[in-house]
Coordinates of C-alpha atoms in Angstrom, one line a residue:
Chain K
X1 CA 155.6 129.1 64.0
X2 CA 152.9 131.9 65.3
X3 CA 149.2 131.6 64.4
X4 CA 147.2 133.9 65.4
X5 CA 143.2 132.4 66.6
X6 CA 140.5 134.1 66.2
X7 CA 136.6 133.4 68.7
X8 CA 133.7 135.0 67.6
X9 CA 130.3 135.5 68.6
X10 CA 126.5 136.9 66.9
X11 CA 122.9 136.6 67.2
X12 CA 121.3 135.0 64.2
X13 CA 117.5 134.6 63.3
X14 CA 115.5 133.8 60.7
X15 CA 116.8 136.2 58.5
X16 CA 119.0 133.8 57.2
X17 CA 121.2 135.5 54.4
X18 CA 122.1 138.6 56.8
X19 CA 123.2 135.3 59.3
X20 CA 125.2 134.5 56.9
X21 CA 126.3 138.2 55.8
X22 CA 127.2 138.9 59.6
X23 CA 129.1 135.7 59.8
X24 CA 131.5 136.7 57.0
X25 CA 132.1 140.4 57.7
X26 CA 132.9 139.0 61.2
X27 CA 135.0 136.6 59.5
X28 CA 136.9 139.3 57.9
X29 CA 136.9 141.7 60.3
X30 CA 138.7 138.6 62.6
X31 CA 141.3 138.0 59.1
X32 CA 142.0 141.8 58.8
X33 CA 143.4 141.6 62.9
X34 CA 145.7 139.4 61.8
X35 CA 143.8 135.9 62.4
X36 CA 144.7 133.0 60.2
X37 CA 142.0 130.8 61.7
X38 CA 138.8 131.9 62.9
X39 CA 135.8 130.1 64.4
X40 CA 132.5 130.4 64.2
X41 CA 129.8 129.6 66.5
X42 CA 127.7 126.6 66.6
X43 CA 125.1 126.5 64.0
X44 CA 125.6 130.2 62.7
X45 CA 123.9 129.7 60.0
X46 CA 120.4 129.6 61.5
X47 CA 118.9 130.1 65.2
X48 CA 118.9 127.9 67.9
X49 CA 116.2 126.3 66.3
X50 CA 117.0 123.1 68.8
X51 CA 115.4 125.0 71.3
X52 CA 111.9 123.7 71.1
X53 CA 110.5 120.3 69.2
X54 CA 109.6 121.4 64.8
X55 CA 109.6 118.8 62.1
X56 CA 110.2 120.8 59.8
X57 CA 114.0 122.4 60.4
X58 CA 115.1 118.5 59.5
X59 CA 114.3 120.5 56.3
X60 CA 117.9 122.9 57.3
X61 CA 119.9 120.8 57.6
X62 CA 122.2 119.5 54.0
X63 CA 124.7 117.0 53.5
X64 CA 128.4 117.8 53.4
X65 CA 129.1 117.7 49.3
X66 CA 127.8 120.6 47.4
X67 CA 126.5 122.6 50.7
X68 CA 125.8 126.1 50.0
X69 CA 126.8 126.8 53.2
X70 CA 130.0 125.7 53.0
X71 CA 131.0 126.3 49.5
X72 CA 130.5 130.0 50.2
X73 CA 132.8 129.7 53.0
X74 CA 135.3 127.3 51.0
X75 CA 135.6 130.6 48.1
X76 CA 136.3 132.6 51.7
X77 CA 138.9 131.1 52.7
X78 CA 141.2 130.7 49.4
X79 CA 140.7 134.2 48.9
X80 CA 141.5 135.3 52.0
X81 CA 143.9 131.7 53.4
X82 CA 141.6 131.9 56.3
X83 CA 141.4 128.0 57.9
X84 CA 137.8 127.8 59.3
X85 CA 135.8 125.3 61.0
X86 CA 132.4 125.3 60.1
X87 CA 129.2 124.0 62.2
X88 CA 126.2 123.6 60.0
X89 CA 123.7 121.1 60.0
X90 CA 124.3 117.8 58.4
X91 CA 121.7 115.8 56.2
X92 CA 123.7 112.1 55.7
X93 CA 120.9 109.3 53.8
X94 CA 118.6 109.3 56.5
X95 CA 120.6 110.5 58.9
X96 CA 121.0 113.7 61.0
X97 CA 124.5 115.1 62.1
X98 CA 125.4 118.6 64.1
X99 CA 128.7 118.7 62.0
X100 CA 131.4 120.5 61.3
X101 CA 133.2 121.0 58.2
X102 CA 137.1 121.7 58.6
X103 CA 137.9 124.7 55.3
X104 CA 141.8 124.9 55.5
X105 CA 143.5 127.9 54.0
X106 CA 143.5 126.8 50.4
X107 CA 139.6 126.0 50.0
X108 CA 140.1 122.5 50.7
X109 CA 137.9 120.6 52.8
X110 CA 140.5 119.4 55.6
X111 CA 138.0 117.5 57.7
X112 CA 134.7 116.5 58.7
X113 CA 134.0 115.8 62.3
X114 CA 130.8 114.4 64.0
X115 CA 129.2 116.2 67.8
X116 CA 129.9 113.5 69.6
X117 CA 128.1 114.2 72.5
X118 CA 124.6 115.3 72.3
X119 CA 122.8 117.2 74.7
X120 CA 118.8 117.0 75.7
X121 CA 117.5 119.6 77.9
X122 CA 114.2 121.8 77.4
X123 CA 114.6 124.4 75.4
X124 CA 118.3 121.8 73.7
X125 CA 116.4 119.0 72.1
X126 CA 118.7 117.4 69.9
X127 CA 118.1 114.6 70.5
X128 CA 115.8 115.0 68.2
X129 CA 117.5 117.2 66.0
X130 CA 120.3 114.8 65.6
X131 CA 121.8 110.8 66.0
X132 CA 125.2 111.5 67.8
X133 CA 128.1 112.0 65.9
X134 CA 130.2 108.5 64.7
X135 CA 133.1 110.4 63.0
X136 CA 135.2 109.8 66.7
X137 CA 137.5 112.7 67.9
X138 CA 140.1 113.7 65.5
X139 CA 143.0 116.5 64.8
X140 CA 142.7 117.6 61.8
X141 CA 146.3 119.0 60.3
X142 CA 145.7 122.6 57.9
X143 CA 148.6 124.6 56.9
X144 CA 148.5 126.3 59.9
X145 CA 148.4 123.7 62.0
X146 CA 146.4 120.6 63.7
X147 CA 143.4 121.4 65.4
X148 CA 141.6 120.0 67.4
X149 CA 137.4 120.7 66.7
X150 CA 134.6 119.3 69.2
X151 CA 130.9 120.7 68.6
X152 CA 129.4 122.1 72.4
X153 CA 128.1 119.4 74.4
X154 CA 131.5 117.7 74.1
X155 CA 133.3 120.6 75.4
X156 CA 132.0 118.8 79.2
X157 CA 133.6 115.6 78.1
X158 CA 137.6 115.3 78.8
X159 CA 137.6 112.2 77.3
X160 CA 136.9 114.4 74.0
X161 CA 139.2 116.4 74.6
X162 CA 142.0 114.2 75.4
X163 CA 141.0 111.5 72.5
X164 CA 141.5 115.0 70.2
X165 CA 145.3 116.1 72.2
X166 CA 146.5 112.0 71.8
X167 CA 145.8 112.1 68.0
X168 CA 147.8 115.4 67.5
X169 CA 145.7 118.9 67.9
X170 CA 147.9 121.3 69.1
X171 CA 144.8 124.1 69.4
X172 CA 141.2 122.6 71.0
X173 CA 138.1 124.8 69.2
X174 CA 134.2 124.8 70.5
X175 CA 132.4 126.3 68.1
X176 CA 129.0 126.2 71.2
X177 CA 125.1 127.8 71.6
X178 CA 124.7 127.5 75.6
X179 CA 122.4 129.9 77.6
X180 CA 119.9 130.2 80.2
X181 CA 117.6 127.2 80.8
X182 CA 114.7 128.4 80.2
X183 CA 113.2 125.7 83.5
X184 CA 115.7 127.2 86.3
X185 CA 116.4 130.7 85.6
X186 CA 118.2 131.6 88.5
X187 CA 120.9 129.7 86.9
X188 CA 124.4 130.7 85.3
X189 CA 126.4 128.0 83.9
X190 CA 128.9 130.3 82.3
X191 CA 131.3 129.5 85.4
X192 CA 130.7 126.2 84.7
X193 CA 131.2 125.7 81.7
X194 CA 134.3 128.0 81.5
X195 CA 136.2 125.8 84.2
X196 CA 135.8 122.8 82.5
X197 CA 137.5 124.2 79.5
X198 CA 139.7 125.9 80.7
X199 CA 141.4 122.3 82.3
X200 CA 141.0 120.7 78.9
X201 CA 143.7 123.5 78.1
X202 CA 145.7 123.2 80.8
X203 CA 145.4 119.2 81.5
X204 CA 146.5 118.7 77.5
X205 CA 148.6 121.9 77.7
X206 CA 147.1 122.9 74.3
X207 CA 145.1 126.3 73.3
X208 CA 141.3 126.2 73.7
X209 CA 139.1 128.4 71.6
X210 CA 135.3 128.4 71.8
X211 CA 133.6 130.9 70.7
X212 CA 129.6 131.2 71.4
X213 CA 126.0 132.7 70.3
X214 CA 124.5 136.2 71.8
X215 CA 121.0 137.1 71.4
X216 CA 117.7 136.1 73.0
X217 CA 115.8 133.7 71.0
X218 CA 111.9 132.7 70.9
X219 CA 110.0 129.5 69.8
X220 CA 106.1 130.2 71.2
X221 CA 106.4 130.4 74.9
X222 CA 110.0 129.5 75.1
X223 CA 112.8 132.0 75.3
X224 CA 116.8 131.6 75.6
X225 CA 119.5 134.4 75.7
X226 CA 122.9 133.1 75.2
X227 CA 126.2 134.0 77.1
X228 CA 128.2 134.8 74.7
X229 CA 131.5 134.7 77.1
X230 CA 133.9 133.2 74.3
X231 CA 137.1 133.1 74.8
X232 CA 140.4 131.7 74.2
X233 CA 142.9 130.2 76.8
X234 CA 146.6 129.9 76.5
X235 CA 148.6 125.9 77.3
X236 CA 148.4 127.0 81.0
X237 CA 144.0 127.3 80.9
X238 CA 145.0 130.8 81.7
X239 CA 142.3 132.5 79.8
X240 CA 143.7 135.2 78.1
X241 CA 140.6 137.0 76.1
X242 CA 137.0 137.4 76.9
X243 CA 134.5 138.5 75.6
X244 CA 130.5 140.3 77.1
X245 CA 128.0 138.6 77.2
X246 CA 125.7 140.7 74.8
X247 CA 128.2 142.3 71.8
X248 CA 129.0 140.8 68.4
X249 CA 133.0 140.2 69.1
X250 CA 135.5 138.7 67.6
X251 CA 138.9 138.8 70.0
X252 CA 142.7 137.4 69.2
X253 CA 145.0 136.5 71.0
X254 CA 148.9 134.6 68.9
X255 CA 150.3 131.4 70.2
X256 CA 153.8 130.3 69.5
X257 CA 153.5 126.4 68.8
X258 CA 156.6 124.9 69.0
X259 CA 157.5 127.1 71.8
X260 CA 153.6 125.7 73.4
X261 CA 154.7 122.2 71.4
X262 CA 158.4 122.1 73.8
X263 CA 156.6 123.0 76.6
X264 CA 154.2 120.0 76.9
X265 CA 157.0 118.1 75.6
X266 CA 159.0 118.8 78.8
X267 CA 155.7 118.8 81.4
X268 CA 155.7 114.9 81.1
X269 CA 151.7 114.4 81.3
X270 CA 152.3 112.5 77.9
X271 CA 154.8 110.7 79.7
X272 CA 153.5 109.6 82.9
X273 CA 149.7 108.2 81.4
X274 CA 148.5 104.7 82.9
X275 CA 146.3 103.7 80.1
X276 CA 146.4 100.2 82.6
X277 CA 144.3 101.8 84.7
X278 CA 141.9 103.7 82.6
X279 CA 139.3 100.3 81.2
X280 CA 137.0 102.1 83.2
X281 CA 136.4 104.9 80.9
X282 CA 135.5 103.1 78.5
X283 CA 131.7 101.9 80.3
X284 CA 129.2 104.3 81.2
X285 CA 129.2 102.9 85.0
X286 CA 132.2 102.8 85.9
X287 CA 132.4 98.5 86.0
X288 CA 136.0 97.7 85.4
X289 CA 136.6 95.0 82.9
X290 CA 139.1 93.1 82.7
X291 CA 139.8 93.2 78.8
X292 CA 138.9 96.8 78.5
X293 CA 135.8 96.5 76.6
X294 CA 132.3 98.0 76.7
X295 CA 129.8 95.5 77.4
Chain M
X1 CA 123.7 115.9 105.4
X2 CA 126.0 118.3 105.0
X3 CA 129.9 118.0 105.2
X4 CA 132.7 120.1 106.5
X5 CA 136.0 119.6 104.8
X6 CA 139.6 120.9 105.1
X7 CA 142.7 121.5 103.2
X8 CA 145.6 122.3 105.2
X9 CA 149.3 123.6 104.6
X10 CA 152.5 123.3 106.8
X11 CA 156.6 123.6 106.3
X12 CA 158.6 120.1 107.1
X13 CA 161.7 119.4 108.1
X14 CA 164.0 116.5 109.7
X15 CA 162.6 117.1 113.5
X16 CA 160.3 113.8 112.4
X17 CA 158.4 114.2 115.3
X18 CA 157.9 117.6 114.8
X19 CA 155.9 117.3 111.7
X20 CA 153.7 114.7 113.2
X21 CA 152.8 117.2 116.1
X22 CA 152.6 120.0 114.0
X23 CA 150.3 117.9 111.2
X24 CA 148.2 116.6 114.3
X25 CA 148.0 120.9 115.6
X26 CA 146.2 121.3 112.2
X27 CA 144.1 118.4 112.3
X28 CA 142.9 120.0 116.0
X29 CA 143.0 123.2 114.4
X30 CA 140.5 121.7 111.4
X31 CA 138.6 119.7 113.8
X32 CA 137.6 123.3 116.0
X33 CA 136.2 125.0 112.6
X34 CA 133.9 122.2 112.2
X35 CA 136.0 119.9 109.4
X36 CA 134.9 116.2 109.3
X37 CA 137.6 115.3 106.7
X38 CA 140.3 117.2 106.7
X39 CA 143.7 116.6 104.3
X40 CA 147.2 116.8 105.5
X41 CA 150.1 117.6 102.6
X42 CA 152.0 115.0 100.9
X43 CA 154.3 112.8 102.2
X44 CA 153.5 115.5 105.6
X45 CA 156.3 113.2 108.1
X46 CA 159.0 113.8 106.0
X47 CA 160.9 116.4 104.4
X48 CA 160.0 116.0 100.9
X49 CA 163.0 113.5 100.6
X50 CA 162.3 113.1 97.0
X51 CA 164.4 116.6 96.2
X52 CA 167.5 113.8 95.6
X53 CA 168.7 111.2 94.9
X54 CA 169.3 109.6 98.4
X55 CA 169.5 105.4 98.7
X56 CA 169.6 105.9 102.4
X57 CA 165.4 107.8 102.1
X58 CA 164.3 103.4 101.6
X59 CA 165.0 103.5 105.5
X60 CA 161.9 106.6 105.9
X61 CA 159.1 104.1 104.4
X62 CA 157.3 101.9 106.3
X63 CA 154.4 98.6 105.6
X64 CA 150.3 100.3 105.6
X65 CA 149.9 97.8 108.4
X66 CA 152.0 97.9 112.5
X67 CA 152.8 101.1 110.9
X68 CA 153.4 104.0 113.7
X69 CA 152.7 106.9 111.8
X70 CA 149.3 105.6 110.3
X71 CA 147.9 104.2 113.7
X72 CA 148.8 107.6 115.5
X73 CA 146.2 109.4 113.3
X74 CA 143.3 106.2 113.8
X75 CA 143.8 106.4 116.8
X76 CA 143.0 110.7 116.6
X77 CA 140.8 110.3 114.3
X78 CA 138.9 108.3 116.1
X79 CA 139.0 110.1 119.9
X80 CA 137.6 113.2 117.3
X81 CA 135.3 111.3 115.1
X82 CA 137.4 112.1 112.0
X83 CA 138.1 110.8 108.3
X84 CA 141.9 111.4 107.4
X85 CA 143.5 111.1 104.1
X86 CA 146.7 110.4 105.6
X87 CA 150.3 110.6 103.1
X88 CA 153.1 107.7 103.3
X89 CA 155.7 106.9 102.6
X90 CA 155.0 102.5 101.7
X91 CA 157.2 99.4 101.9
X92 CA 155.5 96.3 100.2
X93 CA 157.6 93.5 100.6
X94 CA 160.3 94.8 97.6
X95 CA 158.5 97.1 96.7
X96 CA 158.3 100.9 97.6
X97 CA 154.7 103.0 96.8
X98 CA 154.0 106.3 96.9
X99 CA 150.3 105.9 99.2
X100 CA 147.8 106.7 101.2
X101 CA 145.8 105.3 103.7
X102 CA 142.1 106.3 104.6
X103 CA 141.7 106.3 108.4
X104 CA 137.8 106.0 109.0
X105 CA 136.2 108.4 111.9
X106 CA 136.0 105.5 114.1
X107 CA 139.6 104.4 113.3
X108 CA 139.5 101.9 110.9
X109 CA 141.7 101.9 107.4
X110 CA 138.7 102.2 104.6
X111 CA 141.1 102.6 101.8
X112 CA 144.7 102.2 100.8
X113 CA 145.8 103.7 97.3
X114 CA 149.0 104.4 96.1
X115 CA 150.0 106.8 93.6
X116 CA 149.4 106.1 89.7
X117 CA 151.4 109.2 88.6
X118 CA 154.7 109.0 89.2
X119 CA 156.7 112.2 88.2
X120 CA 160.7 112.9 87.0
X121 CA 161.8 115.8 87.4
X122 CA 165.3 117.5 88.4
X123 CA 164.3 118.1 92.7
X124 CA 161.3 116.2 91.6
X125 CA 163.2 112.2 91.7
X126 CA 160.5 109.9 92.2
X127 CA 160.7 108.3 89.2
X128 CA 164.1 106.8 91.8
X129 CA 161.6 105.8 94.6
X130 CA 158.4 105.2 94.0
X131 CA 157.1 102.1 91.7
X132 CA 153.4 103.2 89.7
X133 CA 151.3 102.1 91.9
X134 CA 148.4 98.6 91.0
X135 CA 145.9 99.7 93.0
X136 CA 143.4 101.9 90.3
X137 CA 141.3 105.0 90.2
X138 CA 139.9 104.2 94.2
X139 CA 136.2 105.4 95.5
X140 CA 136.8 104.6 99.1
X141 CA 132.6 105.3 101.5
X142 CA 133.6 106.9 104.9
X143 CA 131.4 108.0 107.6
X144 CA 131.1 111.5 105.1
X145 CA 130.5 110.5 102.3
X146 CA 132.9 108.7 99.3
X147 CA 135.7 110.6 98.4
X148 CA 138.3 110.4 95.8
X149 CA 142.1 110.6 97.1
X150 CA 145.0 110.6 95.0
X151 CA 148.4 111.7 95.0
X152 CA 149.8 114.9 94.0
X153 CA 151.4 114.2 89.9
X154 CA 148.1 112.0 89.5
X155 CA 145.9 115.9 89.8
X156 CA 147.5 116.5 86.0
X157 CA 145.4 114.3 84.9
X158 CA 141.7 113.9 84.0
X159 CA 141.9 110.0 82.7
X160 CA 142.2 108.9 87.2
X161 CA 139.7 112.3 88.4
X162 CA 137.3 110.5 85.5
X163 CA 137.5 107.0 87.2
X164 CA 137.2 108.1 90.4
X165 CA 133.2 109.3 89.7
X166 CA 133.1 106.8 88.0
X167 CA 133.3 104.6 90.5
X168 CA 131.1 106.7 93.0
X169 CA 133.6 109.2 94.6
X170 CA 131.3 112.5 95.1
X171 CA 134.5 114.0 96.5
X172 CA 138.3 114.8 95.2
X173 CA 140.7 114.7 97.3
X174 CA 145.6 115.6 96.5
X175 CA 147.6 115.0 99.1
X176 CA 149.8 117.7 97.0
X177 CA 154.6 118.2 97.2
X178 CA 154.8 121.1 94.7
X179 CA 156.7 124.1 94.0
X180 CA 159.9 125.9 92.1
X181 CA 161.3 124.3 89.3
X182 CA 165.1 123.8 90.5
X183 CA 166.3 124.9 86.7
X184 CA 163.7 127.1 86.0
X185 CA 162.7 129.2 88.9
X186 CA 161.1 131.6 86.3
X187 CA 158.9 129.2 86.1
X188 CA 155.6 129.6 88.7
X189 CA 153.1 126.5 88.4
X190 CA 151.1 127.1 90.2
X191 CA 148.5 128.9 88.4
X192 CA 147.9 125.8 85.7
X193 CA 147.9 123.7 88.9
X194 CA 144.8 124.4 89.5
X195 CA 143.8 125.0 86.4
X196 CA 143.5 121.4 85.8
X197 CA 141.7 120.9 89.3
X198 CA 139.6 123.1 88.7
X199 CA 138.3 122.0 85.8
X200 CA 137.8 118.3 87.2
X201 CA 136.3 119.4 89.7
X202 CA 133.6 121.0 86.9
X203 CA 134.1 118.0 84.6
X204 CA 133.2 115.7 86.7
X205 CA 130.4 117.5 88.7
X206 CA 132.3 117.1 92.7
X207 CA 134.0 119.8 95.3
X208 CA 139.0 119.4 94.9
X209 CA 139.9 119.7 98.1
X210 CA 144.3 120.2 97.5
X211 CA 146.8 120.3 100.0
X212 CA 150.0 121.2 99.4
X213 CA 153.5 121.9 101.6
X214 CA 154.8 125.3 102.2
X215 CA 158.3 126.2 102.9
X216 CA 161.9 125.5 101.4
X217 CA 163.7 122.5 101.8
X218 CA 167.6 122.2 101.2
X219 CA 169.6 118.9 100.1
X220 CA 172.7 120.7 99.2
X221 CA 173.0 122.5 96.5
X222 CA 169.2 121.9 95.9
X223 CA 166.5 124.1 96.9
X224 CA 163.0 123.8 96.6
X225 CA 160.2 126.3 97.6
X226 CA 156.8 124.5 98.0
X227 CA 153.7 127.0 97.0
X228 CA 151.2 126.4 99.0
X229 CA 148.0 127.5 97.1
X230 CA 146.5 124.9 99.0
X231 CA 142.3 125.2 98.2
X232 CA 139.3 124.0 97.5
X233 CA 136.7 124.6 94.8
X234 CA 132.8 123.6 94.4
X235 CA 131.3 122.1 91.9
X236 CA 131.3 124.3 89.4
X237 CA 135.1 123.9 90.1
X238 CA 135.2 128.0 91.6
X239 CA 137.5 127.7 93.9
X240 CA 136.1 128.6 97.4
X241 CA 139.4 129.4 99.3
X242 CA 143.2 129.1 98.1
X243 CA 145.4 129.8 101.2
X244 CA 148.5 131.9 100.2
X245 CA 152.4 130.4 99.4
X246 CA 153.7 130.8 102.7
X247 CA 151.1 129.8 105.8
X248 CA 150.8 126.9 107.7
X249 CA 147.2 127.1 106.8
X250 CA 143.8 125.2 107.9
X251 CA 141.1 126.9 105.8
X252 CA 137.4 124.7 105.2
X253 CA 133.9 124.3 103.0
X254 CA 130.9 123.3 104.3
X255 CA 129.0 120.6 101.3
X256 CA 125.2 119.7 100.7
X257 CA 126.5 116.4 98.8
X258 CA 123.4 115.3 98.0
X259 CA 122.2 118.3 96.7
X260 CA 125.6 117.9 94.6
X261 CA 125.0 114.4 93.5
X262 CA 120.8 116.2 92.7
X263 CA 123.1 118.6 90.6
X264 CA 125.2 116.4 88.9
X265 CA 122.7 114.3 87.8
X266 CA 120.7 116.3 86.1
X267 CA 123.8 118.2 84.3
X268 CA 123.8 114.8 82.2
X269 CA 127.4 114.8 81.4
X270 CA 127.6 110.8 82.9
X271 CA 124.4 110.3 81.0
X272 CA 125.6 111.4 77.3
X273 CA 129.4 109.6 77.6
X274 CA 130.2 107.8 75.0
X275 CA 132.8 105.0 76.0
X276 CA 132.7 103.2 72.1
X277 CA 134.5 107.3 70.6
X278 CA 137.4 106.7 74.0
X279 CA 139.0 104.0 73.5
X280 CA 142.2 106.5 72.3
X281 CA 142.5 106.8 76.2
X282 CA 143.6 103.4 76.6
X283 CA 146.7 104.2 74.6
X284 CA 149.7 105.7 74.7
X285 CA 150.1 107.2 71.3
X286 CA 146.5 107.8 70.8
X287 CA 146.3 104.6 68.2
X288 CA 142.8 103.5 68.1
X289 CA 142.4 100.1 68.2
X290 CA 139.7 98.4 67.0
X291 CA 138.9 96.0 70.0
X292 CA 139.4 98.3 72.3
X293 CA 143.0 96.3 73.8
X294 CA 146.8 98.1 75.0
X295 CA 149.1 96.4 72.8

């Protein structure tokens, strides 16, 4: 029951058609290397428009249904029998989300997740564009396994990884857009970013796949360089493959999910959890509440 | 506001007086290197008696109050102005716990924690000896900072690390006893073990200190070799110092806790948590319950 997964990375521009062509070429390249599940980076259809605050960027959003981006990759997934988590800017009535559609190998949309944790830093102006997601953390059944997919800033939260694992996920996927900090040019969060996700893999005893963009993007005075470094870990948190900081790249790894499941079961961490002691996790301020409720 | 912490590791035997002398020498050596908080390994006063099931080992337990082991290190802590988390086998009425007393630099017992997650593997027969702890996850104020202390198997659970962070901990300490698996001689969990804790540091943006024993211990046919590898990470999850697998060792690292606190605050992960979506973490089976209660 081996499954081959791929992480990918690429630069994006305001030539939107070229972004899609480039993404499709990367997916094809991954498929040619035997990948069955291919992860593209966060919001690969456009530049990372959250680099600044521009009303017109809301025009980039599309609904889940009848979305040309998703439909294009549904056809591609069906033709090549691939599972493709597709990150997109979602419009839903008056609301806007940072979302992902998980396309199964038959082209069907098998899952739909909305980013739960929304960051806000200079040049990561996400709280302006996106409402915090309301779907909760999901595990999606696909032809090649039960996937947990969360988005970028979600990857910093052990709670999200654990909730996906508890929902039955067997591999965790994180499409990402992260790079330099405009007002802290010396700050390089790459190792921190990888350490957190290697921890999710190790703690939940399952592989983690992360795809991050590369390239430099500009808006007026603001310039951001994404650091790539997309990677795949094993179920012990060891990085098996890691991309460089600036190349368009496809990397793959193959897992025996049945063997990983047996190891996870034997390791006992899901037997010995203490939900009776975790009440404070349902608060922001750490207050223990006897009834487990949030204030 | 710098604080210097030390991890230590040593071998233990049935010469119980020698275990204490050896531990005291390590603490003294750490203090001579400038350490203010010194972490000794789990159950350093005895061999790791959980290697097998022997009724007589319950005789090793002592209550928290009037405990000669703790009193000895209270005097030592006061004399040298050290903070010492002291792991001990606790008897409390009819109950037995795997516990730690956190001794402040004035010799006072500032905190008392009982191991919450109890493992059970061949040669780690802890469910025979210890009831699961009932104290919850604590942060203990000491002269040199607010410490989160949990014990060995607890270190595999992101929930425990997060709960200590939410309670205000600024450094996480894990006394440990881990090594070979008697029925799986090829299994080496060391990197997995480090990856999980590096993840706790990175996710909670605070240093982690782990002390593990070394040496080979035997009971009848059972033989276990502890892998040491005690380590200290920075607040980004990078290992700053790591001990080898077999030497008695003291390693130190110095942190500016105010600077770490500012970084943690600026990074935003404690701002953006979504307690409203974490309900399944209060269950073992992942079931979402509308009221957040455990069944």
